[in-house]
Protein backbone atom coordinates (compact mmCIF):
# COMPACT_ATOMS: atom_id res chain seq x y z
CA UNK A 1 0.00 0.00 0.00
CA UNK A 2 1.49 3.34 -0.99
CA UNK A 3 1.40 6.64 0.87
CA UNK A 4 -1.69 7.94 -0.96
CA UNK A 5 -3.70 4.84 -0.04
CA UNK A 6 -2.57 5.15 3.57
CA UNK A 7 -3.72 8.77 3.75
CA UNK A 8 -7.18 7.94 2.47
CA UNK A 9 -7.43 4.91 4.77
CA UNK A 10 -6.36 7.04 7.74
CA UNK A 11 -8.92 9.72 6.85
CA UNK A 12 -11.65 7.06 6.53
CA UNK A 13 -10.69 5.61 9.89
CA UNK A 14 -11.53 8.94 11.56
CA UNK A 15 -15.20 8.53 10.58
CA UNK A 16 -17.60 7.31 13.23
CA UNK A 17 -19.68 4.15 12.66
CA UNK A 18 -22.66 6.11 11.41
CA UNK A 19 -20.61 8.16 8.94
CA UNK A 20 -18.81 5.03 7.75
CA UNK A 21 -22.03 3.18 6.91
CA UNK A 22 -23.32 6.39 5.31
CA UNK A 23 -20.19 6.48 3.13
CA UNK A 24 -20.61 2.85 2.08
CA UNK A 25 -24.27 3.41 1.35
CA UNK A 26 -23.67 6.45 -0.85
CA UNK A 27 -20.86 4.66 -2.70
CA UNK A 28 -23.05 1.68 -3.44
CA UNK A 29 -25.95 3.89 -4.61
CA UNK A 30 -23.61 5.78 -6.91
CA UNK A 31 -22.08 2.57 -8.20
CA UNK A 32 -25.48 1.15 -9.12
CA UNK A 33 -26.51 4.40 -10.76
CA UNK A 34 -23.33 4.60 -12.84
CA UNK A 35 -23.48 0.93 -13.72
CA UNK A 36 -27.01 1.50 -14.95
CA UNK A 37 -25.85 4.49 -17.03
CA UNK A 38 -23.04 2.46 -18.59
CA UNK A 39 -25.30 -0.47 -19.46
CA UNK A 40 -27.89 1.75 -21.07
CA UNK A 41 -25.12 3.60 -22.87
CA UNK A 42 -23.73 0.48 -24.55
CA UNK A 43 -27.21 -0.86 -25.25
CA UNK A 44 -28.45 2.26 -27.01
CA UNK A 45 -26.75 2.78 -30.42
CA UNK A 46 -27.94 6.41 -30.60
CA UNK A 47 -26.84 7.40 -27.12
CA UNK A 48 -23.56 5.58 -27.59
CA UNK A 49 -22.69 7.31 -30.84
CA UNK A 50 -23.73 10.72 -29.47
CA UNK A 51 -21.56 10.23 -26.40
CA UNK A 52 -18.63 8.94 -28.43
CA UNK A 53 -19.01 11.88 -30.79
CA UNK A 54 -19.06 14.29 -27.82
CA UNK A 55 -15.95 12.61 -26.42
CA UNK A 56 -14.11 12.78 -29.73
CA UNK A 57 -14.94 16.47 -30.09
CA UNK A 58 -13.12 17.27 -26.82
CA UNK A 59 -9.48 18.35 -26.79
CA UNK A 60 -7.03 16.44 -24.62
CA UNK A 61 -7.19 19.30 -22.11
CA UNK A 62 -11.00 19.14 -21.99
CA UNK A 63 -10.87 15.37 -21.50
CA UNK A 64 -8.45 15.88 -18.63
CA UNK A 65 -10.83 18.37 -17.01
CA UNK A 66 -13.72 15.97 -17.50
CA UNK A 67 -11.92 13.20 -15.63
CA UNK A 68 -10.78 15.68 -12.98
CA UNK A 69 -14.37 16.71 -12.33
CA UNK A 70 -15.41 13.07 -12.15
CA UNK A 71 -12.65 12.42 -9.60
CA UNK A 72 -13.71 15.45 -7.54
CA UNK A 73 -17.14 13.87 -7.15
CA UNK A 74 -15.36 10.79 -5.76
CA UNK A 75 -13.35 12.79 -3.22
CA UNK A 76 -16.42 14.66 -1.97
CA UNK A 77 -18.01 11.39 -0.81
CA UNK A 78 -15.39 11.46 1.89
CA UNK A 79 -14.67 15.16 2.45
CA UNK A 80 -18.35 16.04 3.01
CA UNK A 81 -17.96 14.50 6.48
CA UNK A 82 -15.00 16.76 7.17
CA UNK A 83 -16.37 20.14 6.09
CA UNK A 84 -19.97 20.41 7.08
CA UNK A 85 -20.72 24.13 6.81
CA UNK A 86 -19.12 24.79 3.44
CA UNK A 87 -21.31 25.43 0.41
CA UNK A 88 -20.52 23.28 -2.62
CA UNK A 89 -18.70 24.57 -5.69
CA UNK A 90 -20.39 24.08 -9.04
CA UNK A 91 -18.12 21.31 -10.26
CA UNK A 92 -20.75 18.57 -10.63
CA UNK A 93 -21.14 16.97 -14.05
CA UNK A 94 -24.13 17.29 -16.35
CA UNK A 95 -25.54 13.94 -17.50
CA UNK A 96 -23.98 14.35 -20.94
CA UNK A 97 -20.56 14.86 -19.37
CA UNK A 98 -21.05 12.07 -16.84
CA UNK A 99 -21.84 9.71 -19.73
CA UNK A 100 -18.70 10.90 -21.50
CA UNK A 101 -16.56 10.52 -18.36
CA UNK A 102 -17.84 6.98 -17.73
CA UNK A 103 -17.28 6.01 -21.35
CA UNK A 104 -13.78 7.48 -21.35
CA UNK A 105 -12.88 5.58 -18.19
CA UNK A 106 -14.32 2.36 -19.56
CA UNK A 107 -12.32 2.79 -22.78
CA UNK A 108 -9.15 3.38 -20.74
CA UNK A 109 -9.83 0.29 -18.65
CA UNK A 110 -10.40 -1.89 -21.72
CA UNK A 111 -7.33 -0.42 -23.38
CA UNK A 112 -5.20 -1.29 -20.33
CA UNK A 113 -6.46 -4.82 -19.98
CA UNK A 114 -7.07 -5.85 -23.58
CA UNK A 115 -5.04 -3.48 -25.78
CA UNK A 116 -5.98 -5.23 -29.05
CA UNK A 117 -9.71 -5.00 -28.40
CA UNK A 118 -9.95 -1.36 -29.44
CA UNK A 119 -7.77 -1.70 -32.54
CA UNK A 120 -10.91 -2.38 -34.53
CA UNK A 121 -12.78 0.62 -35.91
CA UNK A 122 -14.77 2.72 -33.48
CA UNK A 123 -17.99 1.46 -35.12
CA UNK A 124 -17.34 -1.87 -33.38
CA UNK A 125 -16.42 -0.38 -30.01
CA UNK A 126 -19.97 -0.57 -28.71
CA UNK A 127 -20.11 -4.36 -29.03
CA UNK A 128 -16.56 -4.68 -27.64
CA UNK A 129 -17.57 -2.65 -24.58
CA UNK A 130 -20.84 -4.54 -24.20
CA UNK A 131 -18.95 -7.85 -24.07
CA UNK A 132 -16.40 -6.40 -21.70
CA UNK A 133 -19.08 -5.17 -19.30
CA UNK A 134 -20.73 -8.57 -19.23
CA UNK A 135 -17.44 -10.35 -18.54
CA UNK A 136 -16.09 -8.00 -15.91
CA UNK A 137 -18.50 -5.55 -14.42
CA UNK A 138 -16.69 -2.37 -13.39
CA UNK A 139 -16.12 -2.90 -9.73
CA UNK A 140 -16.39 0.55 -8.25
CA UNK A 141 -18.68 -0.18 -5.34
CA UNK A 142 -16.26 -1.73 -2.86
CA UNK A 143 -14.30 0.40 -0.45
CA UNK A 144 -11.00 -0.84 -1.89
CA UNK A 145 -12.00 0.29 -5.37
CA UNK A 146 -13.17 3.60 -3.95
CA UNK A 147 -9.81 4.17 -2.31
CA UNK A 148 -8.08 3.37 -5.62
CA UNK A 149 -10.27 5.89 -7.38
CA UNK A 150 -9.70 8.55 -4.72
CA UNK A 151 -5.91 8.11 -4.85
CA UNK A 152 -6.06 8.72 -8.58
CA UNK A 153 -6.92 12.33 -7.71
CA UNK A 154 -3.49 12.78 -6.19
CA UNK A 155 -1.83 10.96 -9.09
CA UNK A 156 -3.77 13.32 -11.31
CA UNK A 157 -2.34 16.38 -9.55
CA UNK A 158 1.17 14.95 -9.90
CA UNK A 159 0.60 14.39 -13.61
CA UNK A 160 -0.68 17.95 -14.02
CA UNK A 161 2.44 19.26 -12.27
CA UNK A 162 0.54 20.45 -9.18
CA UNK A 163 1.57 17.65 -6.88
CA UNK A 164 3.93 19.61 -4.66
CA UNK A 165 3.05 21.34 -1.46
CA UNK A 166 2.80 24.64 -3.37
CA UNK A 167 -0.81 25.66 -3.63
CA UNK A 168 -2.20 26.97 -6.89
CA UNK A 169 -3.60 30.44 -6.55
CA UNK A 170 -7.20 30.09 -7.67
CA UNK A 171 -10.36 32.18 -7.37
CA UNK A 172 -13.08 31.14 -4.94
CA UNK A 173 -16.11 29.46 -6.54
CA UNK A 174 -18.58 32.06 -7.81
CA UNK A 175 -21.56 30.08 -6.46
CA UNK A 176 -19.92 29.90 -3.04
CA UNK A 177 -19.06 33.63 -2.95
CA UNK A 178 -22.64 34.54 -3.90
CA UNK A 179 -23.88 32.40 -1.01
CA UNK A 180 -21.61 33.96 1.66
CA UNK A 181 -23.59 35.45 4.55
CA UNK A 182 -23.78 39.17 5.30
CA UNK A 183 -23.82 40.10 8.98
CA UNK A 184 -24.48 43.40 10.72
CA UNK A 185 -21.67 44.42 13.07
CA UNK A 186 -22.96 44.75 16.59
CA UNK A 187 -19.84 46.35 18.03
CA UNK A 188 -17.25 48.61 16.38
CA UNK A 189 -13.48 48.66 16.71
CA UNK A 190 -12.74 45.61 14.57
CA UNK A 191 -10.26 46.07 11.74
CA UNK A 192 -10.71 44.76 8.18
CA UNK A 193 -7.28 43.20 7.55
CA UNK A 194 -7.46 43.86 3.82
CA UNK A 195 -7.79 47.68 3.95
CA UNK A 196 -6.59 48.10 7.56
CA UNK A 197 -9.57 50.33 8.32
CA UNK A 198 -12.10 49.97 11.08
CA UNK A 199 -15.39 48.25 10.31
CA UNK A 200 -18.04 50.59 11.73
CA UNK A 201 -20.83 49.40 14.01
CA UNK A 202 -24.11 48.66 12.21
CA UNK A 203 -22.37 48.05 8.89
CA UNK A 204 -23.14 44.93 6.80
CA UNK A 205 -19.95 42.92 6.40
CA UNK A 206 -19.01 39.58 4.82
CA UNK A 207 -18.53 36.56 7.08
CA UNK A 208 -16.38 33.70 5.81
CA UNK A 209 -17.02 30.12 7.06
CA UNK A 210 -13.98 30.50 9.37
CA UNK A 211 -15.92 33.37 11.07
CA UNK A 212 -13.53 36.11 9.94
CA UNK A 213 -15.21 39.36 8.87
CA UNK A 214 -14.33 41.78 6.06
CA UNK A 215 -15.79 44.74 4.19
CA UNK A 216 -17.69 43.36 1.22
CA UNK A 217 -15.94 45.78 -1.13
CA UNK A 218 -12.56 44.54 0.11
CA UNK A 219 -13.20 40.81 0.19
CA UNK A 220 -14.95 40.45 -3.18
CA UNK A 221 -11.91 41.49 -5.28
CA UNK A 222 -9.74 39.33 -3.00
CA UNK A 223 -11.87 36.21 -3.59
CA UNK A 224 -11.76 36.82 -7.34
CA UNK A 225 -8.03 36.09 -7.11
CA UNK A 226 -7.65 33.77 -4.13
CA UNK A 227 -9.87 31.22 -2.40
CA UNK A 228 -8.18 31.66 0.98
CA UNK A 229 -9.16 33.75 4.00
CA UNK A 230 -6.74 36.73 4.34
CA UNK A 231 -6.53 36.09 8.12
CA UNK A 232 -6.23 32.34 8.56
CA UNK A 233 -5.79 30.92 5.03
CA UNK A 234 -8.94 28.84 5.39
CA UNK A 235 -9.77 27.61 1.86
CA UNK A 236 -13.11 28.14 0.17
CA UNK A 237 -14.16 25.79 -2.64
CA UNK A 238 -13.02 26.76 -6.12
CA UNK A 239 -14.46 26.25 -9.62
CA UNK A 240 -10.93 25.50 -10.84
CA UNK A 241 -10.87 21.70 -10.99
CA UNK A 242 -7.20 21.22 -10.21
CA UNK A 243 -7.37 23.80 -7.41
CA UNK A 244 -10.42 22.02 -6.04
CA UNK A 245 -8.79 18.57 -6.13
CA UNK A 246 -5.81 20.10 -4.33
CA UNK A 247 -8.11 21.62 -1.67
CA UNK A 248 -10.07 18.39 -1.13
CA UNK A 249 -6.89 16.33 -1.01
CA UNK A 250 -5.55 18.80 1.59
CA UNK A 251 -8.61 18.13 3.78
CA UNK A 252 -7.96 14.39 3.60
CA UNK A 253 -4.27 14.82 4.44
CA UNK A 254 -5.12 17.01 7.46
CA UNK A 255 -7.65 14.46 8.63
CA UNK A 256 -5.23 11.55 8.14
CA UNK A 257 -2.65 13.36 10.32
CA UNK A 258 -5.25 13.62 13.09
CA UNK A 259 -5.57 9.86 12.91
CA UNK A 260 -1.83 9.18 13.03
CA UNK A 261 -1.58 11.39 16.15
CA UNK A 262 -4.22 9.16 17.75
CA UNK A 263 -6.73 12.08 17.82
ZN1 LIG B 1 -11.79 46.61 4.21
ZN1 LIG C 1 -10.34 33.08 8.38
PDB file of N, CA, C and O in Angstrom, residues 59-84:
ATOM      1  N   UNK A  59     -10.940  18.338 -26.717  1.00  0.00           N
ATOM      2  CA  UNK A  59      -9.481  18.345 -26.794  1.00  0.00           C
ATOM      3  C   UNK A  59      -8.929  17.516 -25.636  1.00  0.00           C
ATOM      4  O   UNK A  59      -9.673  17.178 -24.706  1.00  0.00           O
ATOM      5  N   UNK A  60      -7.644  17.219 -25.698  1.00  0.00           N
ATOM      6  CA  UNK A  60      -7.033  16.438 -24.616  1.00  0.00           C
ATOM      7  C   UNK A  60      -7.212  17.167 -23.282  1.00  0.00           C
ATOM      8  O   UNK A  60      -7.530  16.568 -22.258  1.00  0.00           O
ATOM      9  N   UNK A  61      -7.035  18.499 -23.315  1.00  0.00           N
ATOM     10  CA  UNK A  61      -7.194  19.302 -22.107  1.00  0.00           C
ATOM     11  C   UNK A  61      -8.613  19.184 -21.560  1.00  0.00           C
ATOM     12  O   UNK A  61      -8.822  19.016 -20.352  1.00  0.00           O
ATOM     13  N   UNK A  62      -9.600  19.239 -22.441  1.00  0.00           N
ATOM     14  CA  UNK A  62     -10.997  19.141 -21.993  1.00  0.00           C
ATOM     15  C   UNK A  62     -11.297  17.756 -21.424  1.00  0.00           C
ATOM     16  O   UNK A  62     -12.041  17.625 -20.458  1.00  0.00           O
ATOM     17  N   UNK A  63     -10.690  16.724 -22.040  1.00  0.00           N
ATOM     18  CA  UNK A  63     -10.871  15.365 -21.503  1.00  0.00           C
ATOM     19  C   UNK A  63     -10.277  15.261 -20.100  1.00  0.00           C
ATOM     20  O   UNK A  63     -10.847  14.637 -19.209  1.00  0.00           O
ATOM     21  N   UNK A  64      -9.104  15.886 -19.942  1.00  0.00           N
ATOM     22  CA  UNK A  64      -8.455  15.883 -18.633  1.00  0.00           C
ATOM     23  C   UNK A  64      -9.353  16.525 -17.581  1.00  0.00           C
ATOM     24  O   UNK A  64      -9.533  16.002 -16.488  1.00  0.00           O
ATOM     25  N   UNK A  65      -9.943  17.676 -17.954  1.00  0.00           N
ATOM     26  CA  UNK A  65     -10.829  18.370 -17.011  1.00  0.00           C
ATOM     27  C   UNK A  65     -12.061  17.537 -16.679  1.00  0.00           C
ATOM     28  O   UNK A  65     -12.544  17.522 -15.551  1.00  0.00           O
ATOM     29  N   UNK A  66     -12.549  16.817 -17.691  1.00  0.00           N
ATOM     30  CA  UNK A  66     -13.720  15.971 -17.501  1.00  0.00           C
ATOM     31  C   UNK A  66     -13.436  14.903 -16.441  1.00  0.00           C
ATOM     32  O   UNK A  66     -14.208  14.697 -15.502  1.00  0.00           O
ATOM     33  N   UNK A  67     -12.292  14.234 -16.594  1.00  0.00           N
ATOM     34  CA  UNK A  67     -11.924  13.199 -15.628  1.00  0.00           C
ATOM     35  C   UNK A  67     -11.669  13.825 -14.250  1.00  0.00           C
ATOM     36  O   UNK A  67     -12.071  13.288 -13.221  1.00  0.00           O
ATOM     37  N   UNK A  68     -11.044  15.008 -14.261  1.00  0.00           N
ATOM     38  CA  UNK A  68     -10.778  15.680 -12.981  1.00  0.00           C
ATOM     39  C   UNK A  68     -12.084  15.948 -12.248  1.00  0.00           C
ATOM     40  O   UNK A  68     -12.190  15.726 -11.041  1.00  0.00           O
ATOM     41  N   UNK A  69     -13.103  16.416 -12.982  1.00  0.00           N
ATOM     42  CA  UNK A  69     -14.371  16.715 -12.327  1.00  0.00           C
ATOM     43  C   UNK A  69     -15.044  15.445 -11.830  1.00  0.00           C
ATOM     44  O   UNK A  69     -15.687  15.427 -10.781  1.00  0.00           O
ATOM     45  N   UNK A  70     -14.871  14.353 -12.593  1.00  0.00           N
ATOM     46  CA  UNK A  70     -15.408  13.074 -12.148  1.00  0.00           C
ATOM     47  C   UNK A  70     -14.720  12.640 -10.841  1.00  0.00           C
ATOM     48  O   UNK A  70     -15.371  12.197  -9.898  1.00  0.00           O
ATOM     49  N   UNK A  71     -13.403  12.819 -10.800  1.00  0.00           N
ATOM     50  CA  UNK A  71     -12.651  12.418  -9.604  1.00  0.00           C
ATOM     51  C   UNK A  71     -13.002  13.288  -8.398  1.00  0.00           C
ATOM     52  O   UNK A  71     -13.031  12.819  -7.269  1.00  0.00           O
ATOM     53  N   UNK A  72     -13.292  14.578  -8.640  1.00  0.00           N
ATOM     54  CA  UNK A  72     -13.708  15.454  -7.536  1.00  0.00           C
ATOM     55  C   UNK A  72     -14.957  14.886  -6.882  1.00  0.00           C
ATOM     56  O   UNK A  72     -15.075  14.833  -5.655  1.00  0.00           O
ATOM     57  N   UNK A  73     -15.899  14.408  -7.726  1.00  0.00           N
ATOM     58  CA  UNK A  73     -17.143  13.872  -7.154  1.00  0.00           C
ATOM     59  C   UNK A  73     -16.841  12.656  -6.276  1.00  0.00           C
ATOM     60  O   UNK A  73     -17.534  12.383  -5.308  1.00  0.00           O
ATOM     61  N   UNK A  74     -15.757  11.927  -6.603  1.00  0.00           N
ATOM     62  CA  UNK A  74     -15.363  10.787  -5.763  1.00  0.00           C
ATOM     63  C   UNK A  74     -14.822  11.273  -4.417  1.00  0.00           C
ATOM     64  O   UNK A  74     -15.160  10.739  -3.373  1.00  0.00           O
ATOM     65  N   UNK A  75     -13.956  12.293  -4.468  1.00  0.00           N
ATOM     66  CA  UNK A  75     -13.354  12.789  -3.220  1.00  0.00           C
ATOM     67  C   UNK A  75     -14.410  13.356  -2.285  1.00  0.00           C
ATOM     68  O   UNK A  75     -14.312  13.221  -1.069  1.00  0.00           O
ATOM     69  N   UNK A  76     -15.449  13.999  -2.844  1.00  0.00           N
ATOM     70  CA  UNK A  76     -16.424  14.662  -1.974  1.00  0.00           C
ATOM     71  C   UNK A  76     -17.283  13.669  -1.193  1.00  0.00           C
ATOM     72  O   UNK A  76     -17.886  14.047  -0.199  1.00  0.00           O
ATOM     73  N   UNK A  77     -17.327  12.396  -1.627  1.00  0.00           N
ATOM     74  CA  UNK A  77     -18.015  11.388  -0.815  1.00  0.00           C
ATOM     75  C   UNK A  77     -17.423  11.350   0.591  1.00  0.00           C
ATOM     76  O   UNK A  77     -18.106  11.116   1.573  1.00  0.00           O
ATOM     77  N   UNK A  78     -16.098  11.554   0.628  1.00  0.00           N
ATOM     78  CA  UNK A  78     -15.387  11.465   1.892  1.00  0.00           C
ATOM     79  C   UNK A  78     -15.277  12.824   2.581  1.00  0.00           C
ATOM     80  O   UNK A  78     -15.535  12.943   3.784  1.00  0.00           O
ATOM     81  N   UNK A  79     -14.935  13.866   1.813  1.00  0.00           N
ATOM     82  CA  UNK A  79     -14.667  15.162   2.447  1.00  0.00           C
ATOM     83  C   UNK A  79     -15.937  15.829   2.977  1.00  0.00           C
ATOM     84  O   UNK A  79     -15.848  16.711   3.811  1.00  0.00           O
ATOM     85  N   UNK A  80     -17.115  15.394   2.507  1.00  0.00           N
ATOM     86  CA  UNK A  80     -18.346  16.039   3.013  1.00  0.00           C
ATOM     87  C   UNK A  80     -18.524  15.785   4.508  1.00  0.00           C
ATOM     88  O   UNK A  80     -19.220  16.529   5.181  1.00  0.00           O
ATOM     89  N   UNK A  81     -17.879  14.730   5.031  1.00  0.00           N
ATOM     90  CA  UNK A  81     -17.957  14.500   6.482  1.00  0.00           C
ATOM     91  C   UNK A  81     -17.003  15.424   7.236  1.00  0.00           C
ATOM     92  O   UNK A  81     -17.057  15.552   8.443  1.00  0.00           O
ATOM     93  N   UNK A  82     -16.060  16.003   6.510  1.00  0.00           N
ATOM     94  CA  UNK A  82     -14.996  16.756   7.166  1.00  0.00           C
ATOM     95  C   UNK A  82     -15.179  18.254   7.045  1.00  0.00           C
ATOM     96  O   UNK A  82     -14.489  19.032   7.679  1.00  0.00           O
ATOM     97  N   UNK A  83     -16.073  18.695   6.172  1.00  0.00           N
ATOM     98  CA  UNK A  83     -16.367  20.135   6.087  1.00  0.00           C
ATOM     99  C   UNK A  83     -17.876  20.264   5.954  1.00  0.00           C
ATOM    100  O   UNK A  83     -18.425  20.128   4.872  1.00  0.00           O
ATOM    101  N   UNK A  84     -18.520  20.498   7.078  1.00  0.00           N
ATOM    102  CA  UNK A  84     -19.969  20.407   7.077  1.00  0.00           C
ATOM    103  C   UNK A  84     -20.664  21.726   6.726  1.00  0.00           C
ATOM    104  O   UNK A  84     -21.742  21.720   6.173  1.00  0.00           O
TER     105      UNK A  84
END
